[in-house]
Amino acid sequence: MNLLNTLVVKTLRYIPKSVIGAVASRYIAGETLPDAMNKVRQLNGENALATVDVLGEDIFTQDQATESKYNSVEVLNAIAKLSLNSNLSVKLTSLGLKMEKQFCIGNMDEIVSTAKRQNNFVRIDMEDHTCTDDTLEVYRVMRSRYSNVGIVIQAYLHRSEGDIRALAAERTNVRLCKGIYNEPPQVAIKDRVGIQQNYLTLLRILFEAGCYVGIATHDDVLIDGAKKMIVELNISKDKYEYQMLLGVRDEKRKQLIAEGHRLRVYVPFGRDWYGYSVRRLKENPQMAGHVFKAMFGIGQ
Ligand SMILES: Cc1cc2nc3c(=O)[nH]c(=O)nc-3n(C[C@H](O)[C@H](O)[C@H](O)COP(=O)(O)OP(=O)(O)OC[C@H]3O[C@@H](n4cnc5c(N)ncnc54)[C@H](O)[C@@H]3O)c2cc1C
């Protein structure tokens, strides 16, 4: 990351929310459910699948968690009503994971059972490392009741190979990503090449076990590494999908679809867009330029 980007990352919290909103709007479908459904319809028209996420995490009251649950159920109902090709992604902290696990499990049960009735699927996002054990536990409770649920594993965590081996033995549907949270070196690999190597190691374990994998990355080293592995291990097209975030590497997405790979786009929406947007901006190599343009009205 260049000096200017580093400076902007360090000062992001002082940048007006309106500027962050303007720059980050490419990563968010909008604030409302119709905004999200319109985006999914557009993506489906481009032969991309979608997974919709109602933005919000780390809530503090049971009322907020209950509202998150209703929002997710509404998303599933809208997808079914409009016959869109999309599933749902959820963050367990938005459903009360840090308040009371049983309450969170109850909320998840309503969501996953709704999806089950609609022949749809729910992916549990992975949050920072303090949530990993509880997230896996809730996933396993759900999996013992329903088949239409999957999990995310982060290649940067030292523990992930052990988790992947256990999940592979259970034939879990796994989304594999690098990991987005700023974790300490005690728990996470910190160098780019080390994370890439671990990602490919974990991907191989999942493929060899016959698991369905969501290959969630925009990194050419991993996209191409996965392609090679798919050929080498003769993995059929119905055993994996590439996954990308809305607003990131649109041309690459179209290329992968044109090559015949299944591809799913993560479509976040909602009023609680700030935290998600800041994480995306920090990853954007051209962020400083975009922020300056938005601040000074250049090209608006
Ligand atoms: C579908 C999906 C779901 C995810 N779910 C989770 C989750 O549950 N838990 C979790 O911790 N993480 C999740 N992530 C985030 C993931 O862990 C990484 O932080 C993120 O994908 C960046 O890593 P990368 O593999 O794309 O590689 P990077 O090296 O970060 O990116 C590769 C290239 O992509 C481009 N790029 C990347 N990000 C941006 C951006 N914001 N704007 C513009 N260009 C960009 C750049 O050209 C960059 O060089 C998810 C990612 C995806 C795609």
Short mmCIF file of C-alpha atoms in Angstrom, two decimals, residues 11-22 273-274 295:
data_model
loop_
_atom_site.label_atom_id
_atom_site.label_comp_id
_atom_site.label_asym_id
_atom_site.label_seq_id
_atom_site.Cartn_x
_atom_site.Cartn_y
_atom_site.Cartn_z
CA THR A 11 -7.47 9.02 9.09
CA LEU A 12 -10.63 7.35 7.77
CA ARG A 13 -12.52 7.95 10.99
CA TYR A 14 -12.11 11.73 10.54
CA ILE A 15 -13.47 11.69 7.00
CA PRO A 16 -17.14 12.76 6.83
CA LYS A 17 -19.61 9.89 6.63
CA SER A 18 -21.08 11.42 3.47
CA VAL A 19 -17.70 11.13 1.72
CA ILE A 20 -17.26 7.52 2.85
CA GLY A 21 -20.80 6.84 1.60
CA ALA A 22 -20.10 8.37 -1.81
CA TRP A 273 -23.41 0.27 5.83
CA TYR A 274 -20.59 2.20 7.51
CA MET A 295 -13.96 15.16 -0.91
#
